[in-house]
Short mmCIF file of C-alpha atoms and ligand atoms in Angstrom, two decimals:
data_model
loop_
_atom_site.label_atom_id
_atom_site.label_comp_id
_atom_site.label_asym_id
_atom_site.label_seq_id
_atom_site.Cartn_x
_atom_site.Cartn_y
_atom_site.Cartn_z
CA MET A 13 16.17 38.03 -1.84
CA LYS A 14 15.62 35.07 -4.11
CA ILE A 15 15.71 31.52 -2.81
CA ILE A 16 16.04 28.58 -5.16
CA LYS A 17 15.85 24.89 -4.26
CA ASN A 18 17.58 22.58 -6.68
CA SER A 19 20.23 20.14 -5.52
CA GLY A 20 20.77 22.40 -2.50
CA ILE A 21 19.64 25.89 -1.58
CA GLN A 22 20.72 28.98 -3.42
CA LEU A 23 20.30 32.43 -1.92
CA ILE A 24 20.65 35.51 -4.09
CA ASP A 25 20.44 39.09 -2.91
CA ARG A 26 21.90 42.55 -3.44
CA GLY A 27 25.39 41.94 -4.78
CA TRP A 28 25.81 38.43 -3.46
CA SER A 29 24.84 34.86 -4.14
CA ILE A 30 25.62 31.74 -2.14
CA ALA A 31 24.87 28.07 -2.74
CA CYS A 32 24.30 25.94 0.38
CA ASP A 33 24.88 22.19 0.58
CA VAL A 34 24.55 21.51 -3.13
CA THR A 35 25.19 17.97 -4.29
CA ARG A 36 25.57 18.62 -8.02
CA LYS A 37 27.12 21.25 -10.27
CA ASN A 38 26.31 24.81 -9.35
CA LYS A 39 27.07 28.15 -10.86
CA THR A 40 27.95 30.31 -7.90
CA ASP A 41 31.52 30.88 -6.86
CA LEU A 42 30.56 30.99 -3.16
CA LEU A 43 29.54 27.73 -1.56
CA PHE A 44 28.57 26.89 2.01
CA VAL A 45 29.05 23.28 3.11
CA SER A 46 27.39 22.65 6.48
CA HIS A 47 29.03 19.25 7.02
CA ALA A 48 30.65 16.41 5.11
CA HIS A 49 27.76 13.97 4.76
CA SER A 50 27.34 12.91 1.14
CA ASP A 51 23.86 14.46 0.81
CA HIS A 52 25.38 17.89 1.57
CA THR A 53 28.56 17.86 -0.51
CA THR A 54 29.62 18.07 -4.15
CA ARG A 55 32.86 17.53 -6.02
CA HIS A 56 31.60 19.67 -8.93
CA VAL A 57 32.64 23.20 -8.07
CA LEU A 58 33.79 26.00 -10.34
CA GLU A 59 37.48 26.73 -10.38
CA ASN A 60 38.60 28.73 -7.34
CA THR A 61 35.17 28.64 -5.71
CA THR A 62 35.26 30.06 -2.20
CA ILE A 63 33.99 27.42 0.22
CA LEU A 64 32.67 28.40 3.64
CA SER A 65 33.07 25.45 5.97
CA SER A 66 34.59 24.38 9.29
CA HIS A 67 38.13 22.97 9.57
CA TYR A 68 36.71 19.46 10.01
CA THR A 69 34.46 19.75 6.95
CA GLU A 70 37.36 21.08 4.91
CA ALA A 71 39.59 18.13 5.88
CA LEU A 72 36.89 15.59 5.07
CA ILE A 73 35.97 17.20 1.74
CA LYS A 74 39.62 17.27 0.69
CA HIS A 75 39.91 13.60 1.56
CA PHE A 76 36.74 12.55 -0.27
CA PHE A 77 37.34 14.81 -3.30
CA PRO A 78 41.12 15.05 -3.81
CA LYS A 79 40.64 16.58 -7.28
CA LEU A 80 38.47 19.47 -6.10
CA LYS A 81 39.10 22.53 -8.28
CA THR A 82 39.61 24.88 -5.37
CA ASN A 83 41.65 25.18 -2.23
CA ASN A 84 39.96 28.38 -1.21
CA PHE A 85 38.33 27.49 2.13
CA VAL A 86 37.26 30.25 4.52
CA ARG A 87 35.52 30.29 7.92
CA ASN A 88 33.74 33.63 7.67
CA LEU A 89 33.30 36.30 5.04
CA GLU A 90 32.44 39.97 5.24
CA PHE A 91 32.01 42.76 2.73
CA GLU A 92 30.13 46.06 2.81
CA GLU A 93 26.90 45.49 4.76
CA VAL A 94 27.00 41.70 4.42
CA LYS A 95 28.47 39.15 6.80
CA PHE A 96 28.48 35.36 6.45
CA SER A 97 29.29 33.55 9.69
CA GLN A 98 29.23 29.94 10.82
CA VAL A 99 27.83 28.69 14.13
CA SER A 100 27.76 25.12 15.43
CA SER A 101 24.69 23.21 14.22
CA GLY A 102 25.07 20.36 16.76
CA HIS A 103 24.66 17.62 14.13
CA THR A 104 28.18 16.22 13.75
CA LEU A 105 31.65 17.16 14.92
CA GLY A 106 32.40 20.30 12.88
CA SER A 107 28.91 20.75 11.41
CA THR A 108 27.81 24.35 11.12
CA ALA A 109 24.76 26.47 10.38
CA LEU A 110 25.09 29.60 8.25
CA GLN A 111 24.14 33.01 9.55
CA ILE A 112 23.86 35.80 6.99
CA ASP A 113 23.56 39.37 8.20
CA SER A 114 22.70 41.40 5.15
CA TYR A 115 21.82 45.09 5.26
CA GLY A 116 20.45 44.91 8.81
CA LYS A 117 18.45 41.68 8.40
CA ARG A 118 19.38 38.15 9.40
CA VAL A 119 18.92 34.82 7.59
CA ILE A 120 19.82 31.49 9.22
CA TYR A 121 20.24 28.28 7.23
CA THR A 122 20.52 25.35 9.67
CA GLY A 123 21.86 22.49 7.53
CA ASP A 124 21.22 19.35 9.61
CA VAL A 125 20.67 20.47 13.16
CA SER A 126 20.31 19.48 16.82
CA ILE A 127 20.01 21.51 20.03
CA GLN A 128 20.73 18.66 22.45
CA LYS A 129 24.09 18.43 24.21
CA LYS A 130 25.46 15.01 23.25
CA GLY A 131 28.72 14.86 25.16
CA LYS A 132 31.81 17.02 25.32
CA LEU A 133 32.71 17.10 21.63
CA ILE A 134 29.80 18.58 19.72
CA GLU A 135 28.45 22.02 20.50
CA PRO A 136 24.67 22.13 20.12
CA PHE A 137 22.96 24.67 17.86
CA ARG A 138 21.95 27.76 19.79
CA PRO A 139 18.91 29.39 18.17
CA LYS A 140 19.04 33.16 17.66
CA LYS A 141 16.45 35.69 16.64
CA CYS A 142 16.39 36.02 12.86
CA ASP A 143 14.19 37.40 10.09
CA THR A 144 14.27 34.32 7.89
CA LEU A 145 14.93 30.75 8.96
CA ILE A 146 15.63 27.91 6.54
CA ILE A 147 15.39 24.77 8.66
CA GLU A 148 15.87 21.08 7.99
CA SER A 149 12.83 18.90 8.79
CA THR A 150 14.08 15.31 8.68
CA PHE A 151 11.95 14.51 11.73
CA GLY A 152 9.35 17.25 11.17
CA GLU A 153 6.31 15.12 12.07
CA PRO A 154 4.72 14.69 15.53
CA LYS A 155 5.37 10.92 15.39
CA TYR A 156 9.12 11.66 15.60
CA GLN A 157 9.45 12.41 19.30
CA PHE A 158 12.46 10.82 20.96
CA PRO A 159 13.36 10.24 24.62
CA PRO A 160 16.04 12.53 26.14
CA PHE A 161 19.58 11.76 24.95
CA GLU A 162 20.96 11.23 28.49
CA GLU A 163 18.25 8.68 29.25
CA GLU A 164 19.07 6.57 26.20
CA ILE A 165 22.83 6.80 26.80
CA LYS A 166 22.31 5.65 30.41
CA ARG A 167 20.17 2.73 29.20
CA ALA A 168 22.88 1.73 26.71
CA LYS A 169 25.67 2.12 29.31
CA ASP A 170 23.88 -0.16 31.79
CA LEU A 171 23.41 -2.83 29.13
CA ILE A 172 27.00 -2.59 27.85
CA GLU A 173 28.50 -2.75 31.35
CA ASP A 174 26.39 -5.76 32.11
CA TYR A 175 27.60 -7.59 28.99
CA LEU A 176 31.26 -6.68 29.56
CA LEU A 177 31.05 -7.99 33.15
CA LYS A 178 29.87 -11.31 31.70
CA ASN A 179 32.82 -11.33 29.26
CA ILE A 180 30.48 -10.67 26.32
CA PRO A 181 31.81 -8.24 23.65
CA VAL A 182 29.58 -5.57 22.13
CA VAL A 183 29.34 -3.89 18.71
CA LEU A 184 28.19 -0.26 18.80
CA MET A 185 26.92 0.84 15.40
CA GLY A 186 26.37 4.28 13.91
CA TYR A 187 27.61 6.35 10.94
CA PRO A 188 31.42 6.57 11.02
CA TYR A 189 31.19 10.36 10.73
CA GLY A 190 28.74 11.94 13.15
CA LYS A 191 27.25 9.20 15.28
CA ALA A 192 30.58 7.42 15.83
CA GLN A 193 32.17 10.46 17.51
CA ILE A 194 29.19 10.67 19.89
CA LEU A 195 29.67 6.97 20.68
CA TYR A 196 33.43 7.30 21.33
CA ASP A 197 32.75 10.30 23.54
CA ASN A 198 30.14 8.52 25.65
CA PHE A 199 31.30 4.88 25.75
CA SER A 200 35.06 4.64 25.32
CA SER A 201 35.61 4.88 29.09
CA LEU A 202 33.77 1.56 29.57
CA SER A 203 36.58 -0.68 28.29
CA ASP A 204 40.34 -0.81 27.73
CA ASN A 205 39.79 -2.89 24.60
CA LEU A 206 38.36 -0.52 22.04
CA ILE A 207 38.31 -1.54 18.38
CA LEU A 208 37.49 0.57 15.33
CA HIS A 209 36.12 -0.87 12.10
CA GLU A 210 38.22 0.27 9.13
CA SER A 211 35.52 2.72 7.95
CA ASN A 212 35.50 4.34 11.39
CA LEU A 213 39.28 4.33 11.51
CA LYS A 214 39.59 6.20 8.20
CA ILE A 215 37.31 9.03 9.39
CA GLN A 216 38.88 9.11 12.85
CA LYS A 217 42.38 9.61 11.39
CA ILE A 218 41.15 12.58 9.32
CA LEU A 219 39.48 14.18 12.34
CA GLU A 220 42.58 13.59 14.46
CA SER A 221 44.69 15.32 11.80
CA VAL A 222 42.60 18.44 12.49
CA ASN A 223 42.53 18.06 16.27
CA HIS A 224 45.09 15.81 18.00
CA ASN A 225 43.08 15.95 21.22
CA LEU A 226 40.52 13.62 19.62
CA SER A 227 42.92 10.73 19.73
CA PHE A 228 42.28 7.86 22.16
CA ASN A 229 43.52 4.29 22.63
CA TYR A 230 42.05 1.94 20.05
CA ASN A 231 43.04 -0.88 17.75
CA SER A 232 41.91 -1.48 14.22
CA TYR A 233 39.54 -4.38 13.63
CA LYS A 234 41.70 -5.59 10.75
CA CYS A 235 44.77 -5.72 12.98
CA MET A 236 42.89 -7.55 15.77
CA ARG A 237 41.49 -10.12 13.34
CA GLU A 238 44.76 -10.72 11.48
CA ASN A 239 46.61 -11.26 14.75
CA ASN A 240 43.86 -13.51 16.11
CA LEU A 241 43.37 -11.26 19.13
CA LEU A 242 39.59 -11.07 19.10
CA GLU A 243 39.17 -14.14 21.33
CA ASN A 244 42.04 -13.37 23.72
CA LYS A 245 41.12 -9.71 24.18
CA LYS A 246 37.49 -10.36 25.08
CA PRO A 247 35.43 -8.53 26.19
CA TRP A 248 35.85 -5.64 23.76
CA ILE A 249 33.84 -2.79 22.33
CA LEU A 250 33.86 -2.63 18.54
CA PHE A 251 32.67 0.61 16.91
CA SER A 252 31.24 -0.12 13.48
CA PRO A 253 29.10 1.47 10.75
CA LEU A 254 25.40 0.73 11.10
CA ILE A 255 24.65 -2.36 9.03
CA SER A 256 22.14 -5.18 9.20
CA GLY A 257 22.79 -7.93 11.73
CA ARG A 258 22.22 -10.32 8.83
CA ASN A 259 25.45 -9.12 7.25
CA GLU A 260 28.11 -11.84 7.21
CA PHE A 261 30.60 -9.69 9.15
CA LEU A 262 28.21 -9.32 12.07
CA ARG A 263 26.88 -12.88 11.87
CA ASN A 264 30.48 -14.06 12.31
CA LEU A 265 31.05 -11.82 15.32
CA LYS A 266 27.90 -13.18 16.89
CA SER A 267 28.61 -16.82 16.21
CA LYS A 268 32.35 -16.78 17.03
CA TYR A 269 32.45 -14.34 19.96
CA ASN A 270 28.83 -14.17 21.12
CA ALA A 271 28.95 -10.40 20.42
CA ARG A 272 25.81 -8.29 21.03
CA LEU A 273 24.73 -5.70 18.47
CA PHE A 274 23.65 -2.16 19.37
CA ALA A 275 22.24 0.24 16.76
CA PHE A 276 22.14 3.97 17.55
CA SER A 277 19.59 5.80 15.45
CA GLY A 278 16.45 7.93 15.63
CA TRP A 279 14.75 5.16 13.64
CA CYS A 280 15.12 2.85 16.66
CA ASN A 281 12.10 4.76 17.99
CA PHE A 282 10.05 2.36 15.86
CA SER A 283 9.94 -1.21 17.18
CA SER A 284 9.93 -2.69 13.66
CA TYR A 285 13.44 -1.25 13.05
CA LYS A 286 15.06 -3.62 15.55
CA PHE A 287 13.67 -6.64 13.73
CA GLN A 288 14.24 -5.15 10.32
CA MET A 289 17.94 -4.63 11.18
CA SER A 290 18.25 -7.87 13.14
CA ILE A 291 20.01 -6.26 16.10
CA ASP A 292 19.95 -6.97 19.84
CA HIS A 293 19.37 -3.42 21.07
CA GLY A 294 18.09 -0.27 19.40
CA ILE A 295 19.15 2.91 21.18
CA ILE A 296 17.20 6.00 20.18
CA VAL A 297 19.98 8.50 19.56
CA SER A 298 19.75 10.76 16.55
CA ASP A 299 22.09 13.46 15.31
CA HIS A 300 19.04 15.33 13.99
CA ALA A 301 16.53 17.36 16.00
CA ASP A 302 13.29 15.51 16.71
CA PHE A 303 9.90 17.16 16.17
CA ASN A 304 9.86 19.01 19.50
CA GLU A 305 13.44 20.22 19.10
CA LEU A 306 12.59 21.58 15.64
CA LEU A 307 9.57 23.41 17.05
CA GLY A 308 11.79 24.78 19.84
CA ILE A 309 14.29 26.11 17.30
CA VAL A 310 11.60 27.90 15.30
CA GLU A 311 10.06 29.38 18.44
CA LYS A 312 13.40 30.70 19.70
CA CYS A 313 14.47 32.07 16.31
CA ASN A 314 10.98 33.57 16.00
CA PRO A 315 11.46 34.43 12.31
CA ARG A 316 9.08 36.40 10.13
CA LYS A 317 9.36 33.62 7.55
CA VAL A 318 10.32 29.96 7.85
CA TYR A 319 11.27 27.69 4.96
CA THR A 320 11.35 23.96 5.63
CA ILE A 321 13.69 21.68 3.72
CA TYR A 322 14.61 17.97 3.60
CA GLY A 323 12.60 15.07 5.05
CA SER A 324 9.10 15.96 6.28
CA SER A 325 9.20 19.51 4.92
CA LEU A 326 5.52 19.60 3.86
CA CYS A 327 4.23 18.25 7.17
CA PHE A 328 6.51 20.46 9.27
CA ALA A 329 5.51 23.61 7.36
CA SER A 330 1.84 22.85 7.90
CA GLU A 331 2.45 22.14 11.62
CA LEU A 332 4.22 25.52 11.86
CA LYS A 333 1.36 27.26 10.03
CA ARG A 334 -1.11 25.79 12.53
CA ARG A 335 0.98 27.41 15.24
CA GLY A 336 0.84 30.80 13.56
CA PHE A 337 4.20 30.87 11.76
CA ASN A 338 4.59 32.13 8.23
CA ALA A 339 6.00 28.82 6.98
CA TYR A 340 6.56 27.35 3.53
CA PRO A 341 8.04 24.03 2.40
CA LEU A 342 10.85 24.28 -0.10
CA THR A 343 10.36 21.42 -2.48
CA LYS A 344 12.48 20.57 -5.50
CA GLN A 345 12.85 23.17 -8.24
CA LYS A 346 10.85 25.68 -6.25
CA THR A 347 11.88 29.30 -6.53
CA LEU A 348 10.60 31.91 -4.17
CA ASP A 349 11.21 35.59 -3.93
CA PHE A 350 11.12 37.05 -0.52
CA TYR A 351 12.20 40.30 0.95
CA LEU A 352 14.37 40.79 3.96
ZN1 LIG B 409 24.00 15.02 7.99
#
């Protein structure tokens, strides 16, 4: 098998070739998209390319790229001795990892990954024995060790409940696709006055079009502001993209309504982040695996070869080597031949 890193990962073997999470033009007619974050998607596909993705990823891609040259989305694919299947990667709602069973050997490409259970919506990645593992390493350094998810959610809940009791509204910030769904899942029961920023609303409507059960009672921020309801409906919870507290939008919410700002990110693990982002509370919740989770995945998959990609790929590969794994970083434009 040949593995090529360019704007994504390309795997080529006996009679098949698949591009994974490419962000630019690619030449294969089989593409795997693990999830619909912009660093994993491309609008530049060949005509009638077959795209392996989840229903959620398909809906989001179609929304972001309405002129995509293909409508050929599939969930799994099988021919002769080769089977491509998707399993939940635990990163976002609908994110998947790719499992390739080819002539009796197994390759797993994780995309962005997490093995922690983060509520009812997102199934965590469940590591499986494989021959070759291609694993993301965003937090692949020992300094990236985060507290347990439940602990941080409990800390945030206590703070939010306390503010709401004092009639103080809160703004909960995270990416509108990925983090936001974790926040709705864990915090929407705390208030009857839930508000979605327009960016969150747009993504939520797309996800609801795939699964009506995701719908819950919320108002749009625009509607609340235009009808001057933000004062009367206090205290509320506003779900917003993660932006700096110095941004005019948030400065207004603070000065007019005394709102408190919560950021949810793995980067909150570093005290400087809170000041850098000018927020009131940093809650350490990431949709990526931290260093120990990544190690756990590799140990459970117990592959003969590991390739590290994205983020701290060099550091994580050397940490794996120290632990006896046959690990290599995949850096840009690197081509490797390996045999299943
Ligand atoms: Zn992602």
